[in-house]
CSV table of C-alpha atoms in Angstrom, one decimal:
chain,number,residue,atom,x,y,z
A,1,UNK,CA,-6.4,-1.7,6.4
A,2,UNK,CA,-9.8,-2.0,8.3
A,3,UNK,CA,-10.4,-1.2,11.9
A,4,UNK,CA,-13.5,-0.6,13.8
A,5,UNK,CA,-15.0,2.8,13.3
A,6,UNK,CA,-17.2,4.0,16.0
A,7,UNK,CA,-20.6,5.6,14.9
A,8,UNK,CA,-20.0,9.1,13.1
A,9,UNK,CA,-16.3,8.5,13.0
A,10,UNK,CA,-14.5,9.7,9.9
A,11,UNK,CA,-11.7,7.5,9.5
A,12,UNK,CA,-11.3,4.4,7.1
A,13,UNK,CA,-12.5,1.3,8.7
A,14,UNK,CA,-10.8,-1.9,8.7
A,15,UNK,CA,-13.4,-4.1,10.0
A,16,UNK,CA,-16.2,-5.5,7.5
A,17,UNK,CA,-19.5,-5.2,8.8
A,18,UNK,CA,-20.8,-8.0,10.8
A,19,UNK,CA,-21.4,-8.4,14.7
A,20,UNK,CA,-21.0,-4.6,15.0
A,21,UNK,CA,-23.5,-4.0,12.3
A,22,UNK,CA,-26.5,-6.2,12.9
A,23,UNK,CA,-28.4,-5.4,9.8
A,24,UNK,CA,-25.7,-5.9,7.6
A,25,UNK,CA,-25.5,-9.2,5.6
A,26,UNK,CA,-22.7,-11.6,6.4
A,27,UNK,CA,-21.7,-11.6,2.9
A,28,UNK,CA,-22.4,-8.8,0.8
A,29,UNK,CA,-22.7,-9.5,-2.8
A,30,UNK,CA,-19.6,-10.2,-4.8
A,31,UNK,CA,-19.2,-6.7,-6.7
A,32,UNK,CA,-19.7,-4.9,-3.6
A,33,UNK,CA,-17.0,-7.1,-1.8
A,34,UNK,CA,-14.7,-6.4,-4.8
A,35,UNK,CA,-15.2,-2.7,-4.9
A,36,UNK,CA,-14.7,-2.5,-1.1
A,37,UNK,CA,-11.3,-4.8,-1.4
A,38,UNK,CA,-10.0,-2.4,-4.0
A,39,UNK,CA,-10.8,0.7,-2.1
A,40,UNK,CA,-9.0,-0.8,0.9
A,41,UNK,CA,-6.0,-1.6,-1.3
A,42,UNK,CA,-6.0,2.0,-2.7
A,43,UNK,CA,-6.3,3.6,1.0
A,44,UNK,CA,-3.3,1.3,2.1
A,45,UNK,CA,-1.2,2.5,-1.0
A,46,UNK,CA,-2.0,6.2,0.1
A,47,UNK,CA,-1.1,5.3,3.9
A,48,UNK,CA,2.2,3.7,2.9
A,49,UNK,CA,3.2,6.9,1.0
A,50,UNK,CA,2.1,8.9,4.1
A,51,UNK,CA,4.1,7.2,6.6
A,52,UNK,CA,1.5,4.8,7.5
A,53,UNK,CA,-1.5,7.4,7.9
A,54,UNK,CA,-4.4,6.6,5.9
A,55,UNK,CA,-6.7,9.5,4.7
A,56,UNK,CA,-10.0,9.8,6.3
A,57,UNK,CA,-13.2,9.5,4.4
A,58,UNK,CA,-13.7,13.2,4.7
A,59,UNK,CA,-10.3,14.0,3.4
A,60,UNK,CA,-11.0,11.6,0.4
A,61,UNK,CA,-14.3,13.3,-0.3
A,62,UNK,CA,-12.8,16.8,-0.1
A,63,UNK,CA,-9.9,15.7,-2.5
A,64,UNK,CA,-12.3,14.2,-5.0
A,65,UNK,CA,-14.7,17.1,-4.7
A,66,UNK,CA,-11.9,19.7,-5.3
A,67,UNK,CA,-10.8,17.7,-8.3
A,68,UNK,CA,-14.2,17.9,-9.6
A,69,UNK,CA,-14.7,21.6,-8.7
A,70,UNK,CA,-18.3,20.5,-7.3
A,71,UNK,CA,-19.7,18.0,-4.7
A,72,UNK,CA,-19.7,14.6,-6.4
A,73,UNK,CA,-19.1,12.5,-3.5
A,74,UNK,CA,-19.7,12.3,0.3
A,75,UNK,CA,-17.4,10.7,3.0
A,76,UNK,CA,-20.7,8.5,3.8
A,77,UNK,CA,-20.7,7.3,0.2
A,78,UNK,CA,-17.0,6.4,0.4
A,79,UNK,CA,-17.4,4.7,3.7
A,80,UNK,CA,-20.4,2.7,2.6
A,81,UNK,CA,-18.4,1.5,-0.6
A,82,UNK,CA,-15.3,0.8,1.6
A,83,UNK,CA,-17.5,-1.2,3.9
A,84,UNK,CA,-19.4,-3.0,1.1
A,85,UNK,CA,-22.6,-2.2,2.8
A,86,UNK,CA,-24.8,0.8,3.6
A,87,UNK,CA,-25.7,1.8,6.9
A,88,UNK,CA,-29.2,0.2,6.2
A,89,UNK,CA,-27.5,-3.1,5.4
A,90,UNK,CA,-27.9,-3.0,1.8
A,91,UNK,CA,-25.1,-3.4,-1.0
A,92,UNK,CA,-24.0,-0.1,-2.3
A,93,UNK,CA,-25.1,0.4,-5.9
A,94,UNK,CA,-22.7,3.2,-7.0
A,95,UNK,CA,-23.1,4.9,-10.3
A,96,UNK,CA,-20.3,4.8,-13.1
A,97,UNK,CA,-19.6,8.3,-12.4
A,98,UNK,CA,-19.3,7.8,-8.6
A,99,UNK,CA,-16.7,5.1,-9.3
A,100,UNK,CA,-15.0,7.3,-11.9
A,101,UNK,CA,-14.6,10.2,-9.3
A,102,UNK,CA,-13.5,7.8,-6.7
A,103,UNK,CA,-10.8,6.5,-8.8
A,104,UNK,CA,-9.7,10.0,-9.8
A,105,UNK,CA,-9.3,10.8,-6.1
A,106,UNK,CA,-6.5,8.2,-6.0
A,107,UNK,CA,-5.0,9.2,-9.3
A,108,UNK,CA,-6.8,6.7,-11.6
A,109,UNK,CA,-8.2,8.3,-14.9
A,110,UNK,CA,-10.8,5.8,-15.4
A,111,UNK,CA,-12.1,4.7,-12.0
A,112,UNK,CA,-14.9,2.8,-12.9
A,113,UNK,CA,-13.0,0.5,-15.2
A,114,UNK,CA,-10.5,0.0,-12.3
A,115,UNK,CA,-13.3,-0.9,-9.8
A,116,UNK,CA,-15.4,-3.2,-12.1
A,117,UNK,CA,-12.8,-5.0,-14.3
A,118,UNK,CA,-10.1,-7.2,-12.6
A,119,UNK,CA,-7.8,-7.0,-15.7
A,120,UNK,CA,-7.9,-3.2,-15.6
A,121,UNK,CA,-7.3,-3.3,-11.8
A,122,UNK,CA,-4.2,-5.6,-12.4
A,123,UNK,CA,-2.9,-3.2,-15.1
A,124,UNK,CA,-3.3,-0.1,-13.1
A,125,UNK,CA,-1.9,-1.6,-9.9
A,126,UNK,CA,1.2,-2.6,-12.1
A,127,UNK,CA,1.5,0.9,-13.2
A,128,UNK,CA,1.1,2.4,-9.7
A,129,UNK,CA,3.7,0.1,-8.5
A,130,UNK,CA,6.1,1.3,-11.3
A,131,UNK,CA,5.2,5.0,-10.4
A,132,UNK,CA,6.2,4.1,-6.7
A,133,UNK,CA,9.6,2.7,-7.8
A,134,UNK,CA,10.0,5.7,-10.1
A,135,UNK,CA,9.5,8.1,-7.0
A,136,UNK,CA,11.9,6.1,-5.0
A,137,UNK,CA,14.4,6.5,-7.8
A,138,UNK,CA,13.9,10.2,-8.1
A,139,UNK,CA,14.2,10.6,-4.4
A,140,UNK,CA,17.6,8.5,-4.5
A,141,UNK,CA,19.0,10.8,-7.3
A,142,UNK,CA,18.2,13.8,-5.2
A,143,UNK,CA,21.1,12.4,-3.0
A,144,UNK,CA,24.5,13.6,-4.5
A,145,UNK,CA,26.2,10.5,-2.8
A,146,UNK,CA,23.9,8.3,-4.8
A,147,UNK,CA,24.6,10.1,-8.1
A,148,UNK,CA,28.2,10.1,-7.5
A,149,UNK,CA,28.0,6.3,-6.8
A,150,UNK,CA,26.1,5.8,-10.0
A,151,UNK,CA,28.4,7.6,-12.0
A,152,UNK,CA,31.5,5.6,-10.6
A,153,UNK,CA,29.4,2.2,-11.2
A,154,UNK,CA,28.9,3.2,-14.9
A,155,UNK,CA,30.8,0.9,-17.1
A,156,UNK,CA,31.5,-1.8,-14.6
A,157,UNK,CA,31.0,-5.2,-15.8
A,158,UNK,CA,27.7,-7.1,-14.8
A,159,UNK,CA,29.5,-9.3,-12.4
A,160,UNK,CA,31.1,-6.1,-10.8
A,161,UNK,CA,27.7,-4.4,-10.7
A,162,UNK,CA,26.2,-7.5,-9.0
A,163,UNK,CA,28.7,-7.5,-6.4
A,164,UNK,CA,28.2,-3.7,-5.7
A,165,UNK,CA,24.6,-4.6,-5.1
A,166,UNK,CA,25.2,-7.2,-2.9
A,167,UNK,CA,27.5,-5.0,-0.9
A,168,UNK,CA,25.1,-2.2,-0.9
A,169,UNK,CA,22.2,-4.6,0.6
A,170,UNK,CA,24.6,-5.9,3.3
A,171,UNK,CA,25.8,-2.4,4.4
A,172,UNK,CA,22.0,-1.4,4.4
A,173,UNK,CA,21.3,-4.3,6.6
A,174,UNK,CA,24.2,-3.8,8.9
A,175,UNK,CA,23.3,0.2,9.3
A,176,UNK,CA,19.5,-0.8,9.9
A,177,UNK,CA,20.6,-3.4,12.7
A,178,UNK,CA,22.9,-0.8,14.2
A,179,UNK,CA,20.4,2.0,14.3
A,180,UNK,CA,17.9,-0.7,15.8
A,181,UNK,CA,20.7,-1.4,18.7
A,182,UNK,CA,21.2,2.3,19.2
A,183,UNK,CA,17.4,2.9,19.8
A,184,UNK,CA,17.7,0.4,22.8
A,185,UNK,CA,20.7,2.0,24.4
A,186,UNK,CA,20.3,4.9,26.6
A,187,UNK,CA,21.6,8.5,26.1
A,188,UNK,CA,24.8,7.5,27.8
A,189,UNK,CA,25.5,4.6,25.2
A,190,UNK,CA,24.7,1.6,27.5
């Protein structure tokens, strides 16, 4: 989720420092790189939930500072951590408090542990995946047709439920193919 950021721009960067940042070391220390990769992962998650639009560094800083009720992080700090290098070419060395607030900005209660402990990262990512699936389920249950189908499927044998799942996947594939084909046709259907 990294792209080149012009000087002074306020959007996430997808390109690690290198040729465009002559003062930057080619390989920032491992911890800075690990933190940068985890920030990138969280920004990608946010973008996936927002139809592909990643939050800007300013939006992230505003979100975090609003949660804190005071200024605890700047867009520049977030950008430096996301790059894994400061604008002076040094590895960022964030405080535990900064990492905690950064994590909170993404809905993670103990941010420093997320960024510094790979086991904690894996646990939190698994929980976030489950929450995403739960959100999808909640959205589906808001559809009365889905609720009606679930009620009717209740009590079916495992074999019948598997057949229903296969049928639903096949129908979804057919509908997606049909909608893609419709998008290629003109307004007169040709």
